Amino acid sequence: MPFLVDSIIANIKSHDLTICYYSNSIINIQRKSGPINEICHLEDDNGIKESLIYVVIKGISDSFVDTLKESQHRTLEAVSCVVKDWQLMLKKLDEASLSVTPVLDTGIQEKDFLAWLKNNNFVFLGYQECVPDEDGKFAPSDIDHLYILRSDLISIVHRRTYMNCIGVREFNDQSNVIKERRFFGLFTSIAEVQDIRTIPVIKGKIKIIEKRAGFIPGGHNNKALVSILQAFSCDELFQSNEDELFKICTSIMSLAMRPRVKLFLRKIGDFVSYIVLIPMRYASARLMFKVRDILKDEINAKGADIYNHHIINEYDLMKLHVVLKAEGASVLDDEVLCIENKLRNITEKWEDRFIDNLYNTFGTVEDVFIRYCKAFPISYQESFEPNDAYYDMKKLEIVRKKRVSEVDLRLTRDNLNYQLKVYTPSNGGLELSKILRITKNLGAKILSHNGYYIEINGGIWIHHFVLSRVDELIDNITLKEQFEITLAKVFKGEIKNDYFNSLIIIAGLEWKEVLLVRALSAYLKQTSFKYNPEYIQKVVSEYPKIVKYLIQLFHARFDPSIDIDRTETTDIFREKIEELLKEISNVSHDYVIRSIFNLIMAILRTSYYQDDKPYLSTKFDSIDGKIIPPENVIRYDEDDPYLVVAADKGTASFSDYANQIASEYNFWLGDAFASGGSAGYDHKKMVKVLNDPTEASKIVIEDNYDLIISDMQFSQTNGLRLCSEFRSKVETRYTPILILSEDYDKNNLVKALNVGANDYLTVPLDENYFKVVNDNFGHSAGDELLKQMQKRISENIRVTDLLARFGGEEFVVVMPDTNISDAYTVAERIREIIATEPFVLSGENTTHSVTVSIGIAEMQKSDLDNIKKFIVRADRYLYKAKNSGKNRVVTG
């Protein structure tokens, strides 16, 4: 009996069972009342030939055996029915053929088609005959005399798939349908390998497609076209029209130069048919099933079958045919493109999609862009699409050519957060710790960070941050631009990195307006204002609405481009600000905001609107003895020919600005100035040593120091009391404090930590091969090398960290309030900056490459009993780094 083996195997697989082995044998047996009585030779005529099918199944439970038995019985009964009714169905096919009137070419073609089916080209699995209802009518249909469709009936005989339905309609003399015969089954494997130009119905479609293509008959392109059509299954060829087949064929031929994933869709009834073209270099059995599952999920299909896959060698493509059952499914054109992109993402290599995107964008691609193809690391490729890489590449090109840092801010794909990308050179670029501080000062909360090293032109880092959702930035292009501009200017050192920058977001200010607020705050400090800049930053950030009105007041008074009644508009804003000031309950806050308000009202003139000036100043030009006010300046004072710009040596950091402005306006007085600018010194950035705790407490609060180091004992008080006092003040609440003690006292140290002194982390560093420098170039060279190394280390640690010489060529870095991960980041930065930049010693014509080994230990509570144990542990990690190859960082 035919169909037994394939039907049984298909049934087992339909239960998702794994078949380890199967075999089939025909045996000649004699039975006696059921059981086998005798096994005869296969050639003997005195027995009954039966099929013995042996299947080994993996992982089937005892409870499932009965279910499988019942399923196999149903399958075998179906096979028996099909074999039994085979001749009856062929007879019905003959009747259908006789009912077709061969008047037109279509009629002759239909008769030929039915004869072709009978010639072992169709597995007949079922028959249905329909007659008119009681009114003598059929259900309305626009189907022709002969139709070939995919039915929604699944075959359990031969192949487990949806059966084809071939319908033949019989008409009377009045052209009314009087009978409809429907044959259900599957095209045979013999039909699938025939020359399509000999198959009825199909051969007519082939001629139409060849004519439309316009290729020379027998020519290369014509043969290629027919070869592509030959790769289609009978299902596809019978059920697709000429337009659909022509579109797919021409698309395949167009992919000859650059094979890539392509998707075609056709929907008939409750079925969606997909043709997927896949480059052969990516094709695999696993990929086929993955594609099928994605297509199924995209339209929530109930079932999915891979009907056919065929290799088109000439075009280096695999054609995959997937049919889905999805009632009421609707797929729009843009959704097809979206699905196609998903298939590309899982199929094609990231680099190929990147190059493809470049060609689609530019047509021709320069060599430098091709180099980027291999520059993006795997971690980047897993996180970003090639289209994202195109936008990143444009930023990277700016960094590569100008060696400056760039930024980009945009919404994430889910529109839930903002993503910030910072592009910076590997050598001489921005450090991650600095980027973090700048971003936080802009008022954005960082949710995550990833760094990607792009290997091009000495290396460029892309730092990718996901920021918490900032509603003020959503759909506000101006605010987004100001955010990016501010970041870029801070990176370049053009504006200061402080919390004033948060006004960009919380008050909607532009970067230059923030610069104005910062300048006013700095001016207040020069007037012996009792609050430091950090406190002012905190206050203004709590009253963004008032700050916004203050800026608008400033513009109303001084913006030369607006035509308004300045007195009236100024009064309006003054009233609004006065009303809002009444709502402030905190006296100190009121004092700060009101001081800025009064200061704006006291300004007489400003260069704010002279965009060619990178600074703010009050000034006039004098030409030929006449007082000529500068352009774009609104002034409230009388003519004044003098520009006074000066800075004493105590404020040397301002002297360069003063000298520059004076020179620009031809007011340079040379040595008449008290300071040589940056060549002088700035006592406000120096260490101040005091013996009086009372005086120290006052000065620290007024001058905003970065670090406090306090002795444990004083003549009038102790370090614990002083530490507690610092922590109680707003201005010094977060300033790092280190306590020093001559004698180790566990109890006092614990008390110091409790009242606010910081705990600490040590990072011993040991210069590798230092002895070689001493031996070959002398101890003076070794000392100079240590000094240069000390300089590099100090430039790459934080202001709160302490650097000390530990002995010989060893250094130690004390890092308060630091976890092991952050310490590792700093240590790795130190290791890299020393290893990558050779040292040049004075008097030497050669460079010296030096590396360091670093060990990191974190202070534990148990270390309070014995600080030496803590140091020894760090030293042990240091020597572990040296012994494991040097030039590395080892942590505990």
Tab-separated table of N, CA, C and O in Angstrom, residues 200-274:
chain	number	residue	atom	x	y	z
A	200	PRO	N	0.591	22.209	-18.921
A	200	PRO	CA	-0.577	23.007	-19.299
A	200	PRO	C	-0.858	24.101	-18.270
A	200	PRO	O	-0.558	23.943	-17.092
A	201	VAL	N	-1.432	25.184	-18.706
A	201	VAL	CA	-1.755	26.366	-17.919
A	201	VAL	C	-0.475	27.155	-17.610
A	201	VAL	O	-0.378	28.353	-17.883
A	202	ILE	N	0.533	26.478	-17.044
A	202	ILE	CA	1.779	27.165	-16.690
A	202	ILE	C	2.506	27.644	-17.933
A	202	ILE	O	3.036	28.769	-17.971
A	203	LYS	N	2.556	26.823	-18.979
A	203	LYS	CA	3.329	27.186	-20.163
A	203	LYS	C	2.782	28.452	-20.830
A	203	LYS	O	3.542	29.219	-21.422
A	204	GLY	N	1.467	28.668	-20.688
A	204	GLY	CA	0.893	29.900	-21.217
A	204	GLY	C	1.395	31.127	-20.451
A	204	GLY	O	1.670	32.177	-21.040
A	205	LYS	N	1.502	31.010	-19.134
A	205	LYS	CA	2.034	32.107	-18.319
A	205	LYS	C	3.499	32.391	-18.671
A	205	LYS	O	3.923	33.549	-18.722
A	206	ILE	N	4.265	31.332	-18.935
A	206	ILE	CA	5.686	31.488	-19.242
A	206	ILE	C	5.848	32.296	-20.527
A	206	ILE	O	6.717	33.193	-20.618
A	207	LYS	N	5.040	31.999	-21.535
A	207	LYS	CA	5.132	32.729	-22.799
A	207	LYS	C	4.838	34.221	-22.603
A	207	LYS	O	5.504	35.080	-23.182
A	208	ILE	N	3.829	34.528	-21.786
A	208	ILE	CA	3.484	35.931	-21.530
A	208	ILE	C	4.637	36.650	-20.833
A	208	ILE	O	4.994	37.782	-21.170
A	209	ILE	N	5.253	35.973	-19.851
A	209	ILE	CA	6.361	36.582	-19.098
A	209	ILE	C	7.572	36.787	-20.009
A	209	ILE	O	8.240	37.832	-19.958
A	210	GLU	N	7.884	35.796	-20.867
A	210	GLU	CA	9.009	35.933	-21.797
A	210	GLU	C	8.791	37.108	-22.744
A	210	GLU	O	9.725	37.889	-23.019
A	211	LYS	N	7.566	37.259	-23.233
A	211	LYS	CA	7.257	38.350	-24.158
A	211	LYS	C	7.407	39.698	-23.462
A	211	LYS	O	7.941	40.661	-24.032
A	212	ARG	N	6.940	39.784	-22.207
A	212	ARG	CA	7.027	41.039	-21.470
A	212	ARG	C	8.485	41.387	-21.167
A	212	ARG	O	8.873	42.563	-21.187
A	213	ALA	N	9.320	40.409	-20.886
A	213	ALA	CA	10.728	40.663	-20.581
A	213	ALA	C	11.462	41.201	-21.808
A	213	ALA	O	12.389	42.017	-21.690
A	214	GLY	N	11.077	40.742	-23.000
A	214	GLY	CA	11.675	41.258	-24.228
A	214	GLY	C	13.056	40.729	-24.535
A	214	GLY	O	13.769	41.315	-25.358
A	215	PHE	N	13.447	39.623	-23.900
A	215	PHE	CA	14.759	39.050	-24.169
A	215	PHE	C	14.733	38.239	-25.474
A	215	PHE	O	13.690	37.707	-25.871
A	216	ILE	N	15.880	38.137	-26.124
A	216	ILE	CA	15.980	37.358	-27.352
A	216	ILE	C	15.770	35.885	-27.034
A	216	ILE	O	16.454	35.328	-26.154
A	217	PRO	N	14.814	35.221	-27.703
A	217	PRO	CA	14.577	33.790	-27.428
A	217	PRO	C	15.850	32.973	-27.620
A	217	PRO	O	16.556	33.112	-28.632
A	218	GLY	N	16.173	32.177	-26.654
A	218	GLY	CA	17.382	31.364	-26.704
A	218	GLY	C	18.627	32.078	-26.239
A	218	GLY	O	19.677	31.453	-26.090
A	219	GLY	N	18.522	33.411	-25.995
A	219	GLY	CA	19.667	34.170	-25.520
A	219	GLY	C	19.932	33.923	-24.037
A	219	GLY	O	19.160	33.261	-23.338
A	220	HIS	N	21.051	34.484	-23.570
A	220	HIS	CA	21.453	34.232	-22.187
A	220	HIS	C	20.397	34.701	-21.190
A	220	HIS	O	20.016	33.960	-20.267
A	221	ASN	N	19.936	35.936	-21.352
A	221	ASN	CA	18.963	36.477	-20.407
A	221	ASN	C	17.651	35.699	-20.428
A	221	ASN	O	17.012	35.494	-19.392
A	222	ASN	N	17.238	35.264	-21.623
A	222	ASN	CA	15.999	34.487	-21.731
A	222	ASN	C	16.143	33.144	-21.013
A	222	ASN	O	15.241	32.709	-20.281
A	223	LYS	N	17.293	32.508	-21.202
A	223	LYS	CA	17.532	31.231	-20.506
A	223	LYS	C	17.574	31.436	-18.993
A	223	LYS	O	17.070	30.605	-18.224
A	224	ALA	N	18.179	32.562	-18.561
A	224	ALA	CA	18.245	32.844	-17.124
A	224	ALA	C	16.856	33.054	-16.551
A	224	ALA	O	16.542	32.596	-15.442
A	225	LEU	N	15.994	33.732	-17.322
A	225	LEU	CA	14.613	33.971	-16.871
A	225	LEU	C	13.857	32.663	-16.697
A	225	LEU	O	13.189	32.447	-15.674
A	226	VAL	N	13.955	31.792	-17.691
A	226	VAL	CA	13.263	30.497	-17.607
A	226	VAL	C	13.834	29.656	-16.468
A	226	VAL	O	13.098	28.959	-15.759
A	227	SER	N	15.151	29.746	-16.263
A	227	SER	CA	15.787	28.991	-15.179
A	227	SER	C	15.257	29.434	-13.813
A	227	SER	O	15.042	28.607	-12.922
A	228	ILE	N	15.033	30.743	-13.672
A	228	ILE	CA	14.483	31.253	-12.408
A	228	ILE	C	13.065	30.736	-12.212
A	228	ILE	O	12.701	30.271	-11.119
A	229	LEU	N	12.253	30.784	-13.267
A	229	LEU	CA	10.871	30.298	-13.165
A	229	LEU	C	10.828	28.800	-12.877
A	229	LEU	O	9.925	28.318	-12.188
A	230	GLN	N	11.829	28.065	-13.376
A	230	GLN	CA	11.887	26.631	-13.145
A	230	GLN	C	12.074	26.320	-11.660
A	230	GLN	O	11.700	25.235	-11.194
A	231	ALA	N	12.620	27.285	-10.926
A	231	ALA	CA	12.857	27.072	-9.490
A	231	ALA	C	11.587	27.223	-8.659
A	231	ALA	O	11.587	26.912	-7.468
A	232	PHE	N	10.496	27.694	-9.273
A	232	PHE	CA	9.241	27.844	-8.539
A	232	PHE	C	8.527	26.493	-8.443
A	232	PHE	O	8.619	25.650	-9.343
A	233	SER	N	7.791	26.320	-7.361
A	233	SER	CA	7.003	25.101	-7.193
A	233	SER	C	5.753	25.176	-8.054
A	233	SER	O	5.343	26.251	-8.514
A	234	CYS	N	5.111	24.029	-8.289
A	234	CYS	CA	3.861	24.008	-9.051
A	234	CYS	C	2.800	24.853	-8.366
A	234	CYS	O	2.004	25.535	-9.030
A	235	ASP	N	2.758	24.789	-7.029
A	235	ASP	CA	1.797	25.614	-6.271
A	235	ASP	C	1.931	27.076	-6.656
A	235	ASP	O	0.949	27.760	-6.947
A	236	GLU	N	3.182	27.581	-6.625
A	236	GLU	CA	3.420	28.993	-6.914
A	236	GLU	C	3.055	29.344	-8.351
A	236	GLU	O	2.434	30.371	-8.623
A	237	LEU	N	3.451	28.499	-9.284
A	237	LEU	CA	3.223	28.795	-10.692
A	237	LEU	C	1.740	28.750	-11.056
A	237	LEU	O	1.260	29.558	-11.853
A	238	PHE	N	1.032	27.796	-10.510
A	238	PHE	CA	-0.400	27.696	-10.807
A	238	PHE	C	-1.198	28.817	-10.140
A	238	PHE	O	-2.145	29.354	-10.716
A	239	GLN	N	-0.818	29.182	-8.914
A	239	GLN	CA	-1.641	30.101	-8.126
A	239	GLN	C	-1.231	31.563	-8.259
A	239	GLN	O	-1.936	32.453	-7.792
A	240	SER	N	-0.084	31.855	-8.867
A	240	SER	CA	0.366	33.235	-9.067
A	240	SER	C	0.045	33.668	-10.489
A	240	SER	O	0.112	32.866	-11.430
A	241	ASN	N	-0.260	34.958	-10.643
A	241	ASN	CA	-0.508	35.461	-11.991
A	241	ASN	C	0.798	35.916	-12.632
A	241	ASN	O	1.858	35.947	-11.996
A	242	GLU	N	0.698	36.297	-13.909
A	242	GLU	CA	1.904	36.654	-14.665
A	242	GLU	C	2.615	37.879	-14.076
A	242	GLU	O	3.860	37.941	-14.058
A	243	ASP	N	1.853	38.874	-13.599
A	243	ASP	CA	2.463	40.090	-13.038
A	243	ASP	C	3.317	39.776	-11.817
A	243	ASP	O	4.429	40.295	-11.672
A	244	GLU	N	2.768	38.935	-10.937
A	244	GLU	CA	3.494	38.593	-9.711
A	244	GLU	C	4.773	37.820	-10.036
A	244	GLU	O	5.846	38.093	-9.475
A	245	LEU	N	4.687	36.877	-10.941
A	245	LEU	CA	5.867	36.082	-11.305
A	245	LEU	C	6.917	36.937	-12.002
A	245	LEU	O	8.126	36.790	-11.752
A	246	PHE	N	6.470	37.845	-12.873
A	246	PHE	CA	7.404	38.719	-13.590
A	246	PHE	C	8.156	39.621	-12.612
A	246	PHE	O	9.372	39.820	-12.750
A	247	LYS	N	7.462	40.168	-11.630
A	247	LYS	CA	8.090	41.055	-10.645
A	247	LYS	C	9.181	40.331	-9.857
A	247	LYS	O	10.276	40.870	-9.636
A	248	ILE	N	8.890	39.102	-9.451
A	248	ILE	CA	9.869	38.354	-8.664
A	248	ILE	C	11.084	38.006	-9.523
A	248	ILE	O	12.238	38.134	-9.091
A	249	CYS	N	10.835	37.585	-10.757
A	249	CYS	CA	11.944	37.189	-11.635
A	249	CYS	C	12.887	38.357	-11.924
A	249	CYS	O	14.115	38.213	-11.865
A	250	THR	N	12.318	39.505	-12.262
A	250	THR	CA	13.171	40.667	-12.563
A	250	THR	C	13.933	41.122	-11.318
A	250	THR	O	15.066	41.605	-11.426
A	251	SER	N	13.324	40.990	-10.128
A	251	SER	CA	14.021	41.347	-8.885
A	251	SER	C	15.214	40.433	-8.655
A	251	SER	O	16.290	40.878	-8.248
A	252	ILE	N	15.014	39.132	-8.919
A	252	ILE	CA	16.114	38.181	-8.754
A	252	ILE	C	17.262	38.522	-9.696
A	252	ILE	O	18.445	38.531	-9.312
A	253	MET	N	16.929	38.858	-10.934
A	253	MET	CA	17.974	39.191	-11.908
A	253	MET	C	18.701	40.486	-11.534
A	253	MET	O	19.886	40.634	-11.810
A	254	SER	N	17.975	41.420	-10.903
A	254	SER	CA	18.603	42.679	-10.498
A	254	SER	C	19.554	42.492	-9.326
A	254	SER	O	20.377	43.367	-9.042
A	255	LEU	N	19.444	41.356	-8.630
A	255	LEU	CA	20.311	41.099	-7.474
A	255	LEU	C	21.596	40.382	-7.869
A	255	LEU	O	22.351	39.944	-6.994
A	256	ALA	N	21.834	40.254	-9.176
A	256	ALA	CA	23.007	39.502	-9.631
A	256	ALA	C	24.306	40.110	-9.126
A	256	ALA	O	25.230	39.403	-8.722
A	257	MET	N	24.410	41.443	-9.120
A	257	MET	CA	25.648	42.098	-8.705
A	257	MET	C	25.837	42.042	-7.196
A	257	MET	O	26.932	41.778	-6.705
A	258	ARG	N	24.749	42.322	-6.455
A	258	ARG	CA	24.854	42.341	-4.984
A	258	ARG	C	23.678	41.572	-4.388
A	258	ARG	O	22.645	42.138	-4.049
A	259	PRO	N	23.832	40.255	-4.258
A	259	PRO	CA	22.740	39.463	-3.680
A	259	PRO	C	22.422	39.927	-2.258
A	259	PRO	O	23.332	40.156	-1.460
A	260	ARG	N	21.168	40.078	-1.959
A	260	ARG	CA	20.755	40.463	-0.609
A	260	ARG	C	19.346	39.941	-0.345
A	260	ARG	O	18.665	39.456	-1.249
A	261	VAL	N	18.917	40.052	0.898
A	261	VAL	CA	17.606	39.539	1.286
A	261	VAL	C	16.506	40.371	0.638
A	261	VAL	O	16.537	41.596	0.650
A	262	LYS	N	15.526	39.675	0.061
A	262	LYS	CA	14.390	40.340	-0.574
A	262	LYS	C	13.131	39.551	-0.232
A	262	LYS	O	13.153	38.320	-0.188
A	263	LEU	N	12.022	40.267	0.004
A	263	LEU	CA	10.783	39.630	0.435
A	263	LEU	C	9.646	40.011	-0.503
A	263	LEU	O	9.474	41.178	-0.864
A	264	PHE	N	8.839	38.996	-0.904
A	264	PHE	CA	7.634	39.212	-1.704
A	264	PHE	C	6.459	38.563	-0.993
A	264	PHE	O	6.594	37.499	-0.367
A	265	LEU	N	5.309	39.183	-1.105
A	265	LEU	CA	4.134	38.713	-0.370
A	265	LEU	C	2.942	38.633	-1.309
A	265	LEU	O	2.734	39.503	-2.168
A	266	ARG	N	2.152	37.587	-1.123
A	266	ARG	CA	0.905	37.442	-1.868
A	266	ARG	C	-0.150	36.868	-0.933
A	266	ARG	O	0.081	35.868	-0.257
A	267	LYS	N	-1.317	37.521	-0.885
A	267	LYS	CA	-2.382	37.084	0.025
A	267	LYS	C	-3.581	36.603	-0.788
A	267	LYS	O	-4.084	37.301	-1.656
A	268	ILE	N	-4.010	35.366	-0.507
A	268	ILE	CA	-5.200	34.805	-1.135
A	268	ILE	C	-6.047	34.167	-0.048
A	268	ILE	O	-5.627	33.203	0.606
A	269	GLY	N	-7.249	34.711	0.154
A	269	GLY	CA	-8.129	34.172	1.185
A	269	GLY	C	-7.512	34.292	2.555
A	269	GLY	O	-7.068	35.370	2.956
A	270	ASP	N	-7.468	33.168	3.251
A	270	ASP	CA	-6.896	33.171	4.599
A	270	ASP	C	-5.417	32.799	4.607
A	270	ASP	O	-4.841	32.565	5.665
A	271	PHE	N	-4.805	32.749	3.429
A	271	PHE	CA	-3.402	32.360	3.342
A	271	PHE	C	-2.545	33.542	2.911
A	271	PHE	O	-2.964	34.366	2.100
A	272	VAL	N	-1.340	33.609	3.464
A	272	VAL	CA	-0.346	34.594	3.058
A	272	VAL	C	0.876	33.816	2.575
A	272	VAL	O	1.444	33.002	3.312
A	273	SER	N	1.239	34.063	1.324
A	273	SER	CA	2.370	33.360	0.720
A	273	SER	C	3.567	34.307	0.639
A	273	SER	O	3.459	35.400	0.085
A	274	TYR	N	4.692	33.882	1.202
A	274	TYR	CA	5.912	34.681	1.186
A	274	TYR	C	6.960	34.000	0.309
A	274	TYR	O	7.177	32.784	0.406
